[in-house]
CSV table of C-alpha atoms and ligand atoms in Angstrom, one decimal:
chain,number,residue,atom,x,y,z
A,233,UNK,CA,13.8,-40.2,35.8
A,234,UNK,CA,12.0,-43.3,35.5
A,235,UNK,CA,10.7,-44.6,38.5
A,236,UNK,CA,7.5,-46.5,38.9
A,237,UNK,CA,5.5,-43.2,40.1
A,238,UNK,CA,5.8,-41.5,36.2
A,239,UNK,CA,4.9,-44.5,34.0
A,240,UNK,CA,1.8,-44.0,32.6
A,241,UNK,CA,0.9,-48.3,32.4
A,242,UNK,CA,2.0,-48.8,35.8
A,243,UNK,CA,-0.8,-46.2,37.1
A,244,UNK,CA,-3.2,-47.4,35.4
A,245,UNK,CA,-2.3,-51.0,36.2
A,246,UNK,CA,-2.9,-49.7,39.7
A,247,UNK,CA,-6.3,-48.0,39.4
A,248,UNK,CA,-7.4,-51.1,37.5
A,249,UNK,CA,-6.9,-53.5,39.7
A,250,UNK,CA,-8.7,-51.4,42.3
A,251,UNK,CA,-11.3,-49.8,40.5
A,252,UNK,CA,-13.4,-51.0,37.4
A,253,UNK,CA,-14.0,-47.8,35.0
A,254,UNK,CA,-15.7,-48.1,31.2
A,255,UNK,CA,-13.4,-46.2,28.7
A,256,UNK,CA,-14.4,-43.1,29.3
A,257,UNK,CA,-14.5,-42.8,33.1
A,258,UNK,CA,-10.3,-44.6,32.7
A,259,UNK,CA,-9.8,-42.3,29.2
A,260,UNK,CA,-10.6,-39.1,31.0
A,261,UNK,CA,-8.0,-39.1,33.6
A,262,UNK,CA,-6.0,-38.3,30.4
A,263,UNK,CA,-8.2,-36.5,28.7
A,264,UNK,CA,-5.0,-33.2,28.4
A,265,UNK,CA,-2.4,-35.8,27.5
A,266,UNK,CA,-3.1,-36.7,23.8
A,267,UNK,CA,-6.2,-34.5,21.8
A,268,UNK,CA,-8.4,-35.5,19.3
A,269,UNK,CA,-9.6,-38.2,20.5
A,270,UNK,CA,-12.3,-39.5,22.5
A,271,UNK,CA,-12.4,-40.4,26.0
A,272,UNK,CA,-13.7,-43.9,25.2
A,273,UNK,CA,-10.6,-44.5,22.9
A,274,UNK,CA,-8.1,-42.8,25.7
A,275,UNK,CA,-9.6,-45.2,27.6
A,276,UNK,CA,-10.2,-47.7,25.9
A,277,UNK,CA,-6.4,-48.1,24.0
A,278,UNK,CA,-4.4,-47.2,27.9
A,279,UNK,CA,-6.8,-51.1,28.7
A,280,UNK,CA,-5.7,-52.4,25.9
A,281,UNK,CA,-2.2,-51.5,25.7
A,282,UNK,CA,-2.0,-52.2,29.8
A,283,UNK,CA,-3.6,-56.1,28.9
A,284,UNK,CA,-0.1,-56.7,26.9
A,285,UNK,CA,2.0,-55.2,28.7
A,286,UNK,CA,0.7,-57.9,31.7
A,287,UNK,CA,0.4,-60.1,29.1
A,288,UNK,CA,3.8,-60.0,27.7
A,289,UNK,CA,5.4,-60.1,32.1
A,290,UNK,CA,3.1,-61.1,33.8
A,291,UNK,CA,1.9,-64.1,32.6
A,292,UNK,CA,2.7,-66.4,34.6
A,293,UNK,CA,-0.3,-64.0,37.5
A,294,UNK,CA,-3.4,-65.4,36.7
A,295,UNK,CA,-5.1,-63.6,39.8
A,296,UNK,CA,-4.1,-59.9,38.6
A,297,UNK,CA,-4.5,-60.3,35.0
A,298,UNK,CA,-8.2,-61.5,35.6
A,299,UNK,CA,-8.7,-58.7,38.3
A,300,UNK,CA,-7.4,-56.1,34.9
A,301,UNK,CA,-9.8,-57.7,32.8
A,302,UNK,CA,-12.5,-58.0,34.5
A,303,UNK,CA,-11.8,-54.2,36.1
A,304,UNK,CA,-11.6,-53.0,32.2
A,305,UNK,CA,-15.2,-54.6,31.6
A,306,UNK,CA,-13.0,-56.3,28.7
A,307,UNK,CA,-15.1,-59.4,29.2
A,308,UNK,CA,-15.4,-60.3,25.4
A,309,UNK,CA,-11.5,-61.3,25.8
A,310,UNK,CA,-11.4,-64.2,28.6
A,311,UNK,CA,-12.9,-66.6,26.0
A,312,UNK,CA,-10.2,-65.4,23.0
A,313,UNK,CA,-7.4,-66.0,25.5
A,314,UNK,CA,-8.9,-69.5,26.8
A,315,UNK,CA,-8.5,-68.3,30.5
A,316,UNK,CA,-10.3,-70.7,33.2
A,317,UNK,CA,-13.3,-68.3,34.7
A,318,UNK,CA,-16.0,-68.9,36.8
A,319,UNK,CA,-19.2,-67.9,34.7
A,320,UNK,CA,-19.4,-63.9,35.5
A,321,UNK,CA,-21.7,-61.2,36.4
A,322,UNK,CA,-21.1,-58.9,33.6
A,323,UNK,CA,-23.5,-56.3,36.3
A,324,UNK,CA,-21.1,-56.8,39.3
A,325,UNK,CA,-18.4,-54.9,37.3
A,326,UNK,CA,-20.4,-52.2,36.3
A,327,UNK,CA,-18.3,-48.4,35.9
A,328,UNK,CA,-17.1,-47.5,40.0
A,329,UNK,CA,-17.5,-43.4,38.7
A,330,UNK,CA,-19.9,-43.3,36.5
A,331,UNK,CA,-22.4,-46.9,37.0
A,332,UNK,CA,-22.2,-47.9,32.9
A,333,UNK,CA,-24.2,-44.2,32.2
A,334,UNK,CA,-21.8,-42.3,30.3
A,335,UNK,CA,-21.1,-45.6,28.1
A,336,UNK,CA,-21.8,-44.5,24.2
A,337,UNK,CA,-24.8,-46.7,23.7
A,338,UNK,CA,-26.4,-45.3,27.2
A,339,UNK,CA,-25.7,-41.9,25.5
A,340,UNK,CA,-27.5,-42.5,22.5
A,341,UNK,CA,-30.6,-43.7,24.1
A,342,UNK,CA,-30.7,-41.1,27.0
A,343,UNK,CA,-30.1,-38.1,23.5
A,344,UNK,CA,-33.2,-40.5,21.4
A,345,UNK,CA,-35.8,-39.7,24.4
A,346,UNK,CA,-34.4,-36.1,24.7
A,347,UNK,CA,-35.0,-35.9,20.6
A,348,UNK,CA,-38.4,-37.5,20.7
A,349,UNK,CA,-39.5,-35.0,23.6
A,350,UNK,CA,-37.8,-32.2,21.6
A,351,UNK,CA,-39.5,-33.1,17.7
A,352,UNK,CA,-42.8,-30.6,17.8
A,353,UNK,CA,-40.3,-27.5,19.1
A,354,UNK,CA,-38.7,-25.2,16.5
A,355,UNK,CA,-35.3,-24.4,17.0
A,356,UNK,CA,-31.9,-24.1,15.5
A,357,UNK,CA,-29.5,-24.2,17.9
A,358,UNK,CA,-29.5,-25.4,21.7
A,359,UNK,CA,-27.4,-26.2,24.9
A,360,UNK,CA,-26.2,-29.4,26.9
A,361,UNK,CA,-26.2,-28.4,30.1
A,362,UNK,CA,-25.6,-31.7,32.6
A,363,UNK,CA,-26.5,-31.9,35.9
A,364,UNK,CA,-23.5,-34.4,38.2
A,365,UNK,CA,-24.6,-36.2,41.3
A,366,UNK,CA,-22.3,-34.1,43.9
A,367,UNK,CA,-21.2,-38.1,45.0
A,368,UNK,CA,-19.9,-38.8,41.2
A,369,UNK,CA,-17.8,-35.4,41.5
A,370,UNK,CA,-16.5,-36.8,44.8
A,371,UNK,CA,-15.5,-40.6,44.0
A,372,UNK,CA,-13.4,-39.0,40.8
A,373,UNK,CA,-11.6,-36.0,42.8
A,374,UNK,CA,-11.1,-38.9,45.1
A,375,UNK,CA,-9.1,-41.5,42.6
A,376,UNK,CA,-7.9,-38.3,41.5
A,377,UNK,CA,-6.1,-37.5,44.1
A,378,UNK,CA,-5.3,-41.1,45.4
A,379,UNK,CA,-3.2,-41.5,42.1
A,380,UNK,CA,-1.6,-37.9,41.1
A,381,UNK,CA,-3.5,-37.4,38.4
A,382,UNK,CA,-4.0,-34.1,36.6
A,383,UNK,CA,-4.3,-34.5,33.2
A,384,UNK,CA,-8.7,-34.9,33.4
A,385,UNK,CA,-11.1,-33.1,32.1
A,386,UNK,CA,-14.1,-32.7,34.7
A,387,UNK,CA,-16.4,-35.7,33.7
A,388,UNK,CA,-19.6,-32.5,33.4
A,389,UNK,CA,-17.8,-31.0,30.2
A,390,UNK,CA,-17.6,-34.9,28.7
A,391,UNK,CA,-21.4,-35.4,28.8
A,392,UNK,CA,-22.6,-32.3,27.8
A,393,UNK,CA,-20.0,-33.6,24.7
A,394,UNK,CA,-21.6,-36.5,23.5
A,395,UNK,CA,-25.0,-35.5,24.3
A,396,UNK,CA,-24.6,-32.8,22.2
A,397,UNK,CA,-23.1,-34.7,19.3
A,398,UNK,CA,-26.0,-36.8,19.5
A,399,UNK,CA,-28.2,-34.6,18.6
A,400,UNK,CA,-25.8,-32.8,16.6
A,401,UNK,CA,-26.4,-36.3,14.1
A,402,UNK,CA,-30.4,-36.3,15.1
A,403,UNK,CA,-30.9,-32.6,14.2
A,404,UNK,CA,-30.0,-30.1,12.2
A,405,UNK,CA,-29.3,-27.9,14.7
A,406,UNK,CA,-26.5,-26.5,16.2
A,407,UNK,CA,-24.3,-24.9,19.6
A,408,UNK,CA,-24.9,-21.7,20.9
A,409,UNK,CA,-23.2,-21.5,24.5
A,410,UNK,CA,-24.8,-17.9,24.4
A,411,UNK,CA,-28.3,-17.3,23.5
A,412,UNK,CA,-29.4,-20.9,22.3
A,413,UNK,CA,-33.7,-21.5,21.2
A,414,UNK,CA,-33.2,-24.3,23.4
A,415,UNK,CA,-31.2,-25.5,26.8
A,416,UNK,CA,-31.4,-28.7,27.8
A,417,UNK,CA,-30.6,-30.2,31.6
A,418,UNK,CA,-29.5,-33.6,31.9
A,419,UNK,CA,-29.2,-35.3,34.5
A,420,UNK,CA,-27.9,-39.1,32.6
A,421,UNK,CA,-27.7,-40.7,36.2
A,422,UNK,CA,-31.1,-40.7,37.1
A,423,UNK,CA,-32.4,-40.8,33.6
A,424,UNK,CA,-34.3,-37.1,34.2
A,425,UNK,CA,-34.0,-34.6,31.1
A,426,UNK,CA,-35.9,-30.7,31.6
A,427,UNK,CA,-35.9,-29.1,28.1
A,428,UNK,CA,-36.4,-25.3,28.6
A,429,UNK,CA,-37.6,-23.5,25.5
A,430,UNK,CA,-36.1,-20.0,25.5
A,431,UNK,CA,-37.8,-16.6,25.1
A,432,UNK,CA,-38.0,-14.9,21.0
A,433,UNK,CA,-37.7,-11.0,20.5
A,434,UNK,CA,-39.4,-9.5,18.7
A,435,UNK,CA,-39.2,-5.5,18.3
A,436,UNK,CA,-41.0,-2.9,16.6
A,437,UNK,CA,-43.5,0.7,16.9
A,438,UNK,CA,-47.6,1.3,17.9
A,439,UNK,CA,-49.4,3.3,17.2
A,440,UNK,CA,-52.2,4.0,19.3
A,441,UNK,CA,-55.6,5.9,17.6
A,442,UNK,CA,-58.1,5.8,19.9
A,443,UNK,CA,-58.7,7.2,23.6
A,444,UNK,CA,-59.3,5.1,26.6
A,445,UNK,CA,-57.4,2.1,25.7
A,446,UNK,CA,-54.4,1.8,28.4
A,447,UNK,CA,-51.0,0.4,27.2
A,448,UNK,CA,-51.2,-2.2,30.2
A,449,UNK,CA,-54.3,-4.3,31.3
A,450,UNK,CA,-56.4,-2.3,33.8
A,451,UNK,CA,-58.0,-3.7,36.8
A,452,UNK,CA,-61.0,-2.8,38.0
A,453,UNK,CA,-60.4,-0.3,41.2
A,454,UNK,CA,-63.4,-1.3,43.1
A,455,UNK,CA,-63.3,-4.6,42.7
A,456,UNK,CA,-59.9,-5.6,42.5
A,457,UNK,CA,-60.1,-7.9,39.0
A,458,UNK,CA,-63.0,-9.9,41.1
A,459,UNK,CA,-66.3,-8.3,39.2
A,460,UNK,CA,-68.5,-5.7,40.3
A,461,UNK,CA,-70.6,-3.3,39.1
A,462,UNK,CA,-68.8,0.0,38.3
A,463,UNK,CA,-67.2,-2.1,35.9
A,464,UNK,CA,-69.6,-4.6,34.5
A,465,UNK,CA,-68.3,-7.6,36.0
A,466,UNK,CA,-65.8,-7.5,34.0
A,467,UNK,CA,-63.0,-7.3,36.5
A,468,UNK,CA,-61.8,-4.5,34.3
A,469,UNK,CA,-62.2,-0.6,33.8
A,470,UNK,CA,-60.7,-1.0,30.6
A,471,UNK,CA,-62.1,-3.7,28.1
A,472,UNK,CA,-58.6,-3.7,26.0
A,473,UNK,CA,-55.4,-3.0,25.8
A,474,UNK,CA,-52.3,-2.7,24.1
A,475,UNK,CA,-50.3,-4.8,25.4
A,476,UNK,CA,-53.1,-7.6,25.2
A,477,UNK,CA,-53.9,-6.2,21.3
A,478,UNK,CA,-50.5,-6.8,20.0
A,479,UNK,CA,-49.5,-9.9,22.1
A,480,UNK,CA,-52.0,-12.7,22.9
A,481,UNK,CA,-52.5,-13.0,19.1
A,482,UNK,CA,-48.8,-13.4,19.4
A,483,UNK,CA,-48.5,-15.7,21.8
A,484,UNK,CA,-51.1,-17.5,19.2
A,485,UNK,CA,-49.6,-17.4,16.8
A,486,UNK,CA,-46.1,-19.1,17.6
A,487,UNK,CA,-47.8,-21.7,20.0
A,488,UNK,CA,-46.4,-19.4,22.9
A,489,UNK,CA,-48.1,-20.4,26.3
A,490,UNK,CA,-47.0,-16.4,27.1
A,491,UNK,CA,-45.8,-13.7,26.2
A,492,UNK,CA,-44.4,-9.8,28.0
A,493,UNK,CA,-44.6,-7.2,26.7
A,494,UNK,CA,-42.3,-4.0,27.0
A,495,UNK,CA,-42.4,-0.9,25.6
A,496,UNK,CA,-40.0,2.4,25.9
A,497,UNK,CA,-42.7,4.5,27.6
A,498,UNK,CA,-45.7,5.0,28.5
A,499,UNK,CA,-48.8,7.3,27.7
A,500,UNK,CA,-51.9,8.5,29.6
A,501,UNK,CA,-54.8,6.7,28.8
A,502,UNK,CA,-56.7,9.0,26.8
A,503,UNK,CA,-53.4,10.0,24.7
A,504,UNK,CA,-52.6,8.8,21.2
A,505,UNK,CA,-49.8,8.0,20.0
A,506,UNK,CA,-49.3,9.3,16.3
A,507,UNK,CA,-46.3,9.9,14.1
A,508,UNK,CA,-43.6,7.2,13.9
A,509,UNK,CA,-44.4,6.1,17.2
A,510,UNK,CA,-44.0,4.5,20.4
A,511,UNK,CA,-40.5,1.5,20.4
A,512,UNK,CA,-41.5,-1.8,21.9
A,513,UNK,CA,-40.3,-5.3,22.5
A,514,UNK,CA,-42.1,-8.2,22.8
A,515,UNK,CA,-41.0,-11.8,24.5
A,516,UNK,CA,-42.7,-14.2,23.5
A,517,UNK,CA,-42.5,-16.8,26.4
A,518,UNK,CA,-41.8,-20.4,25.6
A,519,UNK,CA,-42.8,-20.8,21.5
A,520,UNK,CA,-43.3,-23.4,19.3
A,521,UNK,CA,-42.8,-22.2,17.2
A,522,UNK,CA,-39.6,-19.3,16.4
A,523,UNK,CA,-39.8,-18.7,13.1
A,524,UNK,CA,-42.5,-16.2,11.9
A,525,UNK,CA,-42.6,-13.6,8.6
A,526,UNK,CA,-42.8,-11.0,10.1
A,527,UNK,CA,-45.1,-9.0,7.5
A,528,UNK,CA,-47.2,-11.6,8.4
A,529,UNK,CA,-47.1,-11.2,11.8
A,530,UNK,CA,-48.3,-7.3,11.4
A,531,UNK,CA,-51.1,-7.9,9.3
A,532,UNK,CA,-52.4,-10.6,12.0
A,533,UNK,CA,-52.0,-7.9,14.7
A,534,UNK,CA,-52.9,-4.9,13.1
A,535,UNK,CA,-56.1,-6.8,11.5
A,536,UNK,CA,-57.0,-7.8,14.9
A,537,UNK,CA,-56.6,-4.6,17.1
A,538,UNK,CA,-59.3,-2.9,14.0
A,539,UNK,CA,-57.7,0.3,13.7
A,540,UNK,CA,-57.5,0.9,17.1
A,541,UNK,CA,-53.9,0.2,17.4
A,542,UNK,CA,-51.3,-0.4,14.7
A,543,UNK,CA,-47.7,-1.5,14.7
A,544,UNK,CA,-44.8,-1.4,11.9
A,545,UNK,CA,-41.2,-2.6,11.0
A,546,UNK,CA,-41.2,-5.7,13.5
A,547,UNK,CA,-38.3,-7.5,13.5
A,548,UNK,CA,-36.4,-10.1,15.9
A,549,UNK,CA,-34.1,-8.5,18.3
A,550,UNK,CA,-32.5,-9.7,22.0
A,551,UNK,CA,-33.0,-9.5,25.6
A,552,UNK,CA,-30.6,-6.8,25.7
A,553,UNK,CA,-32.8,-4.8,23.8
A,554,UNK,CA,-35.0,-4.4,26.3
A,555,UNK,CA,-32.8,-3.3,28.7
A,556,UNK,CA,-31.3,-1.0,26.4
A,557,UNK,CA,-34.6,0.8,25.0
A,558,UNK,CA,-35.6,1.6,28.9
A,559,UNK,CA,-32.6,2.9,29.3
A,560,UNK,CA,-32.5,5.3,26.2
A,561,UNK,CA,-36.4,5.8,26.6
A,562,UNK,CA,-35.9,7.5,30.0
A,563,UNK,CA,-33.9,10.0,27.3
A,564,UNK,CA,-35.4,10.0,24.9
A,565,UNK,CA,-37.5,13.9,23.9
A,566,UNK,CA,-40.9,13.3,22.5
A,567,UNK,CA,-42.7,15.6,20.8
A,568,UNK,CA,-47.0,15.9,21.4
A,569,UNK,CA,-49.6,16.9,19.7
A,570,UNK,CA,-52.1,19.1,22.3
A,571,UNK,CA,-55.5,20.1,21.9
A,572,UNK,CA,-56.3,22.6,25.1
A,573,UNK,CA,-59.5,24.4,25.7
A,574,UNK,CA,-59.3,27.2,27.8
A,575,UNK,CA,-61.5,28.8,30.1
A,576,UNK,CA,-60.8,32.6,29.0
A,577,UNK,CA,-60.3,34.0,25.7
A,578,UNK,CA,-56.6,34.5,24.1
A,579,UNK,CA,-54.5,36.4,22.0
A,580,UNK,CA,-51.5,36.0,20.0
A,581,UNK,CA,-48.9,38.0,22.0
A,582,UNK,CA,-49.9,36.4,24.9
A,583,UNK,CA,-49.6,33.6,22.6
A,584,UNK,CA,-45.9,34.4,21.7
A,585,UNK,CA,-44.8,35.2,24.8
A,586,UNK,CA,-45.6,31.9,25.6
A,587,UNK,CA,-43.1,30.7,23.0
A,588,UNK,CA,-40.9,32.9,24.2
A,589,UNK,CA,-40.5,31.7,27.7
A,590,UNK,CA,-41.1,27.9,27.7
A,591,UNK,CA,-37.9,27.8,25.6
A,592,UNK,CA,-34.5,25.6,25.9
A,593,UNK,CA,-35.9,25.7,29.8
A,594,UNK,CA,-35.7,23.1,32.8
A,595,UNK,CA,-39.3,22.3,33.8
A,596,UNK,CA,-39.4,21.6,37.7
A,597,UNK,CA,-41.9,19.0,38.0
A,598,UNK,CA,-43.3,17.1,41.5
A,599,UNK,CA,-45.2,14.3,41.0
A,600,UNK,CA,-48.7,15.0,40.0
A,601,UNK,CA,-51.5,14.6,42.0
A,602,UNK,CA,-53.0,12.2,40.2
A,603,UNK,CA,-50.5,9.7,40.4
A,604,UNK,CA,-49.9,10.4,44.0
A,605,UNK,CA,-51.3,6.8,44.6
A,606,UNK,CA,-49.1,5.2,42.7
A,607,UNK,CA,-45.8,6.9,42.8
A,608,UNK,CA,-43.3,8.7,45.2
A,609,UNK,CA,-43.7,12.3,45.8
A,610,UNK,CA,-40.7,14.3,44.3
A,611,UNK,CA,-38.9,16.4,42.3
A,612,UNK,CA,-38.6,15.4,38.4
A,613,UNK,CA,-36.0,18.0,36.8
A,614,UNK,CA,-36.9,18.2,32.8
A,615,UNK,CA,-35.8,20.0,29.8
A,616,UNK,CA,-38.2,21.4,27.9
A,617,UNK,CA,-37.1,21.9,23.7
A,618,UNK,CA,-40.0,24.0,22.7
A,619,UNK,CA,-43.9,24.5,22.7
A,620,UNK,CA,-45.0,25.6,18.8
A,621,UNK,CA,-48.8,27.3,19.5
A,622,UNK,CA,-51.9,28.0,16.9
A,623,UNK,CA,-54.4,29.2,18.2
A,624,UNK,CA,-57.7,27.0,16.7
A,625,UNK,CA,-61.1,29.4,18.1
A,626,UNK,CA,-60.7,31.6,20.4
A,627,UNK,CA,-60.7,29.8,23.5
A,628,UNK,CA,-58.7,26.9,21.7
A,629,UNK,CA,-55.1,26.1,20.7
A,630,UNK,CA,-52.9,23.2,19.2
A,631,UNK,CA,-49.8,23.4,20.8
A,632,UNK,CA,-46.9,21.4,20.2
A,633,UNK,CA,-44.2,20.2,22.8
A,634,UNK,CA,-41.4,19.1,22.6
A,635,UNK,CA,-40.0,17.6,26.0
A,636,UNK,CA,-37.5,15.0,27.7
A,637,UNK,CA,-38.7,11.4,28.2
A,638,UNK,CA,-40.6,11.1,31.5
A,639,UNK,CA,-42.4,15.6,31.9
A,640,UNK,CA,-45.7,14.9,32.4
A,641,UNK,CA,-47.3,17.0,30.0
A,642,UNK,CA,-50.6,17.8,31.1
A,643,UNK,CA,-49.3,19.3,33.7
A,644,UNK,CA,-46.9,21.1,32.0
A,645,UNK,CA,-49.7,22.6,30.9
A,646,UNK,CA,-52.3,23.5,34.3
A,647,UNK,CA,-49.8,22.9,36.4
A,648,UNK,CA,-50.8,21.1,38.5
A,649,UNK,CA,-51.6,23.4,41.5
A,650,UNK,CA,-48.4,24.9,41.6
A,651,UNK,CA,-46.7,21.5,41.7
A,652,UNK,CA,-45.3,22.4,38.0
A,653,UNK,CA,-43.6,25.8,37.3
A,654,UNK,CA,-43.6,27.4,35.0
A,655,UNK,CA,-47.0,26.0,33.4
A,656,UNK,CA,-48.7,27.1,30.7
A,657,UNK,CA,-51.7,28.3,32.7
A,658,UNK,CA,-49.7,30.5,35.2
A,659,UNK,CA,-47.6,32.1,31.7
A,660,UNK,CA,-50.9,33.0,30.1
A,661,UNK,CA,-52.8,33.8,33.3
A,662,UNK,CA,-55.4,32.0,31.6
A,663,UNK,CA,-56.9,28.0,33.3
A,664,UNK,CA,-57.5,24.4,30.2
A,665,UNK,CA,-60.4,23.4,31.3
A,666,UNK,CA,-59.7,20.6,28.5
A,667,UNK,CA,-57.0,18.6,27.1
A,668,UNK,CA,-56.0,16.4,24.3
A,669,UNK,CA,-53.0,14.5,24.2
A,670,UNK,CA,-51.4,13.1,21.0
A,671,UNK,CA,-47.7,11.9,20.9
A,672,UNK,CA,-46.0,11.9,17.5
A,673,UNK,CA,-42.6,11.3,18.1
A,674,UNK,CA,-40.7,9.9,20.6
A,675,UNK,CA,-36.7,10.0,18.8
A,676,UNK,CA,-35.1,7.4,20.9
A,677,UNK,CA,-31.2,8.1,20.3
B,787,LIG,ZN1,-17.8,-44.2,33.5
B,788,LIG,ZN1,-65.0,-3.6,39.1
């Protein structure tokens, strides 16, 4: 049973006769043997045990003894043991695996350097991601196969853990493996690190009270943003947008470098959004601040937007919500209010007939002419729940329309030259000459 190969101290002796290792790098090879110790402690215990063992049985062989002491980096013991040795340069005995980079002092200094960089960043959670040079992995693999070691842990785990421990001591933050506020990518071997501030997501609803306000910035079609006579040298077709009204001031408040605006669908530039509003998620990119009172943010956005838009029910959310919102908004039903002026007079009987026909049916819609330059020409089938008609004047009707998301409402009214079937104009036999549109409810299931 007990042949030499299985004797732990023999293995350690053979390793240290050939390689100089720091406590961590020796201890790491035996991490799985005893839990609850640091690798540094394991390494230290093994070195001292080995040294005692050697002193006990090899006393006469000073060459082996000295070699083990030096490769164990136990320099202070030389004097204590009264060993006669030439003056040694400790730098000649750096750890073969880590070159002393993962020794306690170095990890501590490195962590303090990181702390200095993240001092001005607000974060409650973090994650360390150590990057390890290939040659270090290779050297460690080589030693493990040379001595048949199967009890070691990955050097990466050790470095992540040791830097993490330091940062836990130096800050009030916690480690979060799945959704950290900041991720710190480190390379302790070249004394380098990179701090990635992860984005914040804020969910809310917006209402839009004015026409000619696009959801996202609308660049001038003629000059593509350079500036021309048509756009009064602004480079834009419309001066502002919903995403800018919400995003810019938020980015400023969070001291962020940028933002992304995600909404559950979009309305036409001349359509209003009323009722409970349209859901959106604002992604704040690289914020220095993460904790902002949502009421304060809401008021700041609303005051700044001066009645053009209004946001409500702001709250923190996650990246997951962005995707879910986008998927759900495809299926969400919407209620619109459309005020339509017709060419000819309309009577109540015609409107009753329209309500009956436009009830729980599927509308077949080819991509509208007005968006053909941006979207692929295809046929969409969308569900129409109902139309309620209210006559305002002899030629003016107000419609309440409930439809599946993605149905083009203007084309449902005009028929778009037969591209939308059926349509209100077709059933009434009356051409629509002016349409005012507002979204009054978006039902996200
Ligand atoms: Zn080492
Ligand atoms: Zn222009």
